[in-house]
mmCIF file of C-alpha atoms in Angstrom:
data_model
loop_
_atom_site.group_PDB
_atom_site.id
_atom_site.type_symbol
_atom_site.label_atom_id
_atom_site.label_comp_id
_atom_site.label_asym_id
_atom_site.label_seq_id
_atom_site.Cartn_x
_atom_site.Cartn_y
_atom_site.Cartn_z
ATOM 1 C CA UNK Q 1 134.415 365.993 28.589
ATOM 2 C CA UNK Q 2 136.161 365.869 31.939
ATOM 3 C CA UNK Q 3 139.453 364.023 32.467
ATOM 4 C CA UNK Q 4 141.335 363.586 35.748
ATOM 5 C CA UNK Q 5 145.044 363.757 35.086
ATOM 6 C CA UNK Q 6 147.757 362.495 37.451
ATOM 7 C CA UNK Q 7 150.011 365.476 37.940
ATOM 8 C CA UNK Q 8 153.467 365.927 39.461
ATOM 9 C CA UNK Q 9 154.123 369.470 38.249
ATOM 10 C CA UNK Q 10 156.920 368.263 35.968
ATOM 11 C CA UNK Q 11 157.279 368.900 32.262
ATOM 12 C CA UNK Q 12 155.831 365.571 31.099
ATOM 13 C CA UNK Q 13 152.617 365.744 33.109
ATOM 14 C CA UNK Q 14 152.264 369.454 32.256
ATOM 15 C CA UNK Q 15 152.708 368.835 28.549
ATOM 16 C CA UNK Q 16 150.195 365.984 28.656
ATOM 17 C CA UNK Q 17 147.686 368.268 30.424
ATOM 18 C CA UNK Q 18 148.186 370.949 27.757
ATOM 19 C CA UNK Q 19 147.699 368.375 24.985
ATOM 20 C CA UNK Q 20 144.474 367.154 26.589
ATOM 21 C CA UNK Q 21 143.105 370.713 26.567
ATOM 22 C CA UNK Q 22 144.027 371.015 22.880
ATOM 23 C CA UNK Q 23 142.024 367.837 22.271
ATOM 24 C CA UNK Q 24 139.001 369.499 23.862
ATOM 25 C CA UNK Q 25 139.050 367.955 27.336
ATOM 26 C CA UNK Q 26 138.270 369.798 30.555
ATOM 27 C CA UNK Q 27 141.325 368.823 32.595
ATOM 28 C CA UNK Q 28 141.468 368.474 36.383
ATOM 29 C CA UNK Q 29 144.938 367.893 37.760
ATOM 30 C CA UNK Q 30 145.359 365.417 40.612
ATOM 31 C CA UNK Q 31 148.487 364.956 42.705
ATOM 32 C CA UNK Q 32 148.906 361.855 44.838
ATOM 33 C CA UNK Q 33 150.126 362.218 48.417
ATOM 34 C CA UNK Q 34 150.603 359.852 51.329
ATOM 35 C CA UNK Q 35 150.323 362.729 53.783
ATOM 36 C CA UNK Q 36 153.887 362.416 55.059
ATOM 37 C CA UNK Q 37 155.008 365.656 53.433
ATOM 38 C CA UNK Q 38 153.249 368.645 51.893
ATOM 39 C CA UNK Q 39 155.294 368.482 48.687
ATOM 40 C CA UNK Q 40 152.009 368.324 46.725
ATOM 41 C CA UNK Q 41 152.024 372.128 47.055
ATOM 42 C CA UNK Q 42 154.697 372.368 44.332
ATOM 43 C CA UNK Q 43 152.292 370.690 41.903
ATOM 44 C CA UNK Q 44 149.472 372.965 43.058
ATOM 45 C CA UNK Q 45 151.650 376.021 42.411
ATOM 46 C CA UNK Q 46 152.478 374.785 38.907
ATOM 47 C CA UNK Q 47 148.811 373.982 38.234
ATOM 48 C CA UNK Q 48 147.698 377.437 39.355
ATOM 49 C CA UNK Q 49 150.401 379.125 37.265
ATOM 50 C CA UNK Q 50 149.168 377.187 34.231
ATOM 51 C CA UNK Q 51 145.494 377.905 34.980
ATOM 52 C CA UNK Q 52 144.331 374.383 35.846
ATOM 53 C CA UNK Q 53 142.121 373.187 38.691
ATOM 54 C CA UNK Q 54 144.063 371.013 41.116
ATOM 55 C CA UNK Q 55 143.291 368.586 43.890
ATOM 56 C CA UNK Q 56 145.223 366.224 46.138
ATOM 57 C CA UNK Q 57 144.370 362.528 46.309
ATOM 58 C CA UNK Q 58 145.521 361.027 49.609
ATOM 59 C CA UNK Q 59 146.456 357.368 49.519
ATOM 60 C CA UNK Q 60 146.988 354.882 52.352
ATOM 61 C CA UNK Q 61 150.437 354.869 53.917
ATOM 62 C CA UNK Q 62 150.591 351.069 53.594
ATOM 63 C CA UNK Q 63 151.144 351.497 49.849
ATOM 64 C CA UNK Q 64 154.188 353.660 50.443
ATOM 65 C CA UNK Q 65 155.444 351.266 53.122
ATOM 66 C CA UNK Q 66 155.186 348.357 50.690
ATOM 67 C CA UNK Q 67 156.936 350.391 47.986
ATOM 68 C CA UNK Q 68 159.781 351.150 50.410
ATOM 69 C CA UNK Q 69 160.089 347.423 51.192
ATOM 70 C CA UNK Q 70 160.295 346.699 47.464
ATOM 71 C CA UNK Q 71 162.940 349.373 46.853
ATOM 72 C CA UNK Q 72 165.100 348.104 49.715
ATOM 73 C CA UNK Q 73 164.766 344.477 48.655
ATOM 74 C CA UNK Q 74 165.465 345.233 44.982
ATOM 75 C CA UNK Q 75 168.221 347.783 45.611
ATOM 76 C CA UNK Q 76 166.627 350.070 43.000
ATOM 77 C CA UNK Q 77 163.361 352.046 42.819
ATOM 78 C CA UNK Q 78 161.839 350.783 39.554
ATOM 79 C CA UNK Q 79 159.359 348.231 40.897
ATOM 80 C CA UNK Q 80 158.433 350.506 43.798
ATOM 81 C CA UNK Q 81 157.650 353.459 41.517
ATOM 82 C CA UNK Q 82 155.705 351.190 39.152
ATOM 83 C CA UNK Q 83 153.712 349.804 42.093
ATOM 84 C CA UNK Q 84 152.830 353.280 43.388
ATOM 85 C CA UNK Q 85 151.837 354.466 39.900
ATOM 86 C CA UNK Q 86 149.510 351.537 39.342
ATOM 87 C CA UNK Q 87 147.905 352.066 42.764
ATOM 88 C CA UNK Q 88 147.561 355.809 42.032
ATOM 89 C CA UNK Q 89 145.780 355.127 38.741
ATOM 90 C CA UNK Q 90 143.473 352.632 40.458
ATOM 91 C CA UNK Q 91 142.675 355.104 43.262
ATOM 92 C CA UNK Q 92 141.912 357.833 40.746
ATOM 93 C CA UNK Q 93 139.815 355.510 38.574
ATOM 94 C CA UNK Q 94 137.805 354.332 41.597
ATOM 95 C CA UNK Q 95 136.477 357.799 42.463
ATOM 96 C CA UNK Q 96 132.721 357.780 41.750
ATOM 97 C CA UNK Q 97 132.690 360.878 39.525
ATOM 98 C CA UNK Q 98 135.604 359.763 37.337
ATOM 99 C CA UNK Q 99 135.007 358.490 33.804
ATOM 100 C CA UNK Q 100 138.364 359.380 32.208
ATOM 101 C CA UNK Q 101 141.876 359.298 33.640
ATOM 102 C CA UNK Q 102 145.226 360.291 32.226
ATOM 103 C CA UNK Q 103 148.904 360.515 33.030
ATOM 104 C CA UNK Q 104 152.116 361.892 31.569
ATOM 105 C CA UNK Q 105 153.857 358.616 30.774
ATOM 106 C CA UNK Q 106 155.685 358.805 27.469
ATOM 107 C CA UNK Q 107 156.960 356.501 24.753
ATOM 108 C CA UNK Q 108 160.483 356.180 26.141
ATOM 109 C CA UNK Q 109 159.484 355.508 29.753
ATOM 110 C CA UNK Q 110 160.254 352.119 31.178
ATOM 111 C CA UNK Q 111 158.913 353.021 34.622
ATOM 112 C CA UNK Q 112 156.234 353.923 35.358
ATOM 113 C CA UNK Q 113 154.359 352.615 32.359
ATOM 114 C CA UNK Q 114 151.382 350.309 32.022
ATOM 115 C CA UNK Q 115 151.717 347.792 29.222
ATOM 116 C CA UNK Q 116 148.703 347.168 27.007
ATOM 117 C CA UNK Q 117 147.198 344.294 29.050
ATOM 118 C CA UNK Q 118 147.472 346.323 32.273
ATOM 119 C CA UNK Q 119 145.990 349.409 30.611
ATOM 120 C CA UNK Q 120 143.042 347.396 29.299
ATOM 121 C CA UNK Q 121 142.586 345.736 32.677
ATOM 122 C CA UNK Q 122 142.493 349.145 34.383
ATOM 123 C CA UNK Q 123 139.815 350.363 31.965
ATOM 124 C CA UNK Q 124 137.740 347.195 32.317
ATOM 125 C CA UNK Q 125 137.957 346.925 36.114
ATOM 126 C CA UNK Q 126 137.003 350.545 36.755
ATOM 127 C CA UNK Q 127 134.918 351.299 33.652
ATOM 128 C CA UNK Q 128 137.061 354.312 32.715
ATOM 129 C CA UNK Q 129 138.887 355.525 29.635
ATOM 130 C CA UNK Q 130 142.649 355.697 30.201
ATOM 131 C CA UNK Q 131 144.228 358.402 28.028
ATOM 132 C CA UNK Q 132 147.991 358.730 27.513
ATOM 133 C CA UNK Q 133 148.708 361.736 25.275
ATOM 134 C CA UNK Q 134 152.506 361.314 25.325
ATOM 135 C CA UNK Q 135 152.620 357.604 24.571
ATOM 136 C CA UNK Q 136 153.729 358.107 20.964
ATOM 137 C CA UNK Q 137 156.109 360.987 21.628
ATOM 138 C CA UNK Q 138 159.841 360.668 22.254
ATOM 139 C CA UNK Q 139 162.192 362.623 24.482
ATOM 140 C CA UNK Q 140 163.450 364.987 21.767
ATOM 141 C CA UNK Q 141 159.967 366.140 20.806
ATOM 142 C CA UNK Q 142 158.890 366.505 24.431
ATOM 143 C CA UNK Q 143 161.976 368.613 25.142
ATOM 144 C CA UNK Q 144 161.266 370.814 22.116
ATOM 145 C CA UNK Q 145 157.610 371.353 23.036
ATOM 146 C CA UNK Q 146 158.174 371.970 26.740
ATOM 147 C CA UNK Q 147 160.964 374.462 26.035
ATOM 148 C CA UNK Q 148 158.588 376.368 23.769
ATOM 149 C CA UNK Q 149 155.607 376.272 26.159
ATOM 150 C CA UNK Q 150 156.917 376.397 29.724
ATOM 151 C CA UNK Q 151 159.473 377.912 32.039
ATOM 152 C CA UNK Q 152 161.042 374.776 33.516
ATOM 153 C CA UNK Q 153 163.416 374.290 36.418
ATOM 154 C CA UNK Q 154 165.666 371.230 36.007
ATOM 155 C CA UNK Q 155 167.810 369.994 38.879
ATOM 156 C CA UNK Q 156 169.058 366.789 40.439
ATOM 157 C CA UNK Q 157 166.238 364.855 42.098
ATOM 158 C CA UNK Q 158 167.605 365.343 45.613
ATOM 159 C CA UNK Q 159 167.694 369.123 45.152
ATOM 160 C CA UNK Q 160 164.492 369.820 43.208
ATOM 161 C CA UNK Q 161 161.350 370.803 45.092
ATOM 162 C CA UNK Q 162 158.809 368.596 43.366
ATOM 163 C CA UNK Q 163 155.636 366.623 43.936
ATOM 164 C CA UNK Q 164 156.167 363.179 42.447
ATOM 165 C CA UNK Q 165 155.960 359.802 44.211
ATOM 166 C CA UNK Q 166 159.706 359.712 44.658
ATOM 167 C CA UNK Q 167 159.848 362.509 47.247
ATOM 168 C CA UNK Q 168 157.815 360.754 49.931
ATOM 169 C CA UNK Q 169 159.439 357.413 49.091
ATOM 170 C CA UNK Q 170 162.906 358.915 49.616
ATOM 171 C CA UNK Q 171 161.698 360.507 52.866
ATOM 172 C CA UNK Q 172 160.386 357.184 54.185
ATOM 173 C CA UNK Q 173 163.637 355.446 53.277
ATOM 174 C CA UNK Q 174 165.552 358.074 55.264
ATOM 175 C CA UNK Q 175 163.210 357.544 58.227
ATOM 176 C CA UNK Q 176 164.061 353.847 58.058
ATOM 177 C CA UNK Q 177 167.769 354.669 58.123
ATOM 178 C CA UNK Q 178 168.352 353.937 54.436
ATOM 179 C CA UNK Q 179 170.237 356.457 52.307
ATOM 180 C CA UNK Q 180 168.093 356.951 49.163
ATOM 181 C CA UNK Q 181 171.268 357.412 47.117
ATOM 182 C CA UNK Q 182 172.026 353.715 47.675
ATOM 183 C CA UNK Q 183 168.775 352.927 45.836
ATOM 184 C CA UNK Q 184 168.067 355.828 43.464
ATOM 185 C CA UNK Q 185 170.477 356.869 40.680
ATOM 186 C CA UNK Q 186 173.008 359.399 41.941
ATOM 187 C CA UNK Q 187 172.814 361.662 38.885
ATOM 188 C CA UNK Q 188 169.125 361.795 38.061
ATOM 189 C CA UNK Q 189 167.598 365.036 36.833
ATOM 190 C CA UNK Q 190 163.940 365.949 37.059
ATOM 191 C CA UNK Q 191 161.854 368.973 36.199
ATOM 192 C CA UNK Q 192 159.317 371.313 37.698
ATOM 193 C CA UNK Q 193 157.198 373.661 35.607
ATOM 194 C CA UNK Q 194 157.103 377.226 36.941
ATOM 195 C CA UNK Q 195 154.598 378.654 34.465
ATOM 196 C CA UNK Q 196 153.916 379.533 30.837
ATOM 197 C CA UNK Q 197 156.822 380.938 28.856
ATOM 198 C CA UNK Q 198 156.413 384.695 28.519
ATOM 199 C CA UNK Q 199 154.204 385.041 31.592
ATOM 200 C CA UNK Q 200 156.822 384.991 34.360
#
């Protein structure tokens, strides 16, 4: 059974991919890009180091433009990141060969996270199964599992080379003359998986 899994190269999406394989799925990792930057390559590197197939899903720049408008208007990134995530799931679910999609959202996430009505709507509209392996797992357990499985680099968001939605959104804000640190939290740490523990 094939599942297409939204992948940033971070510990959450990597752990979710590993869990899907343990459940018997054939996992294909998919990183979303708007084509502004080539930061998707950090996710590809992580995917290759973990032994997964990887592809890039390019999305229209208008989505990122709208997300930037939202972030500026709100003065915080939450609604913008949620908007991009929902559009990414819809784009993935709309691919003709896709029957199952997944992501690395977890129990403690507020953003991005589809509530139950939105998750059901996604499945019904695109006739896919939406699988969320981390939905019942909290931060402490995720930390314990990822420390046991992966070599992980953790740094402040502005300094970490990563492949999530935030990177291109921050870049676009800068191009518009907006300092991302006026919108994003100043001390926000994120992760990037470098490979399996014991293999590097």
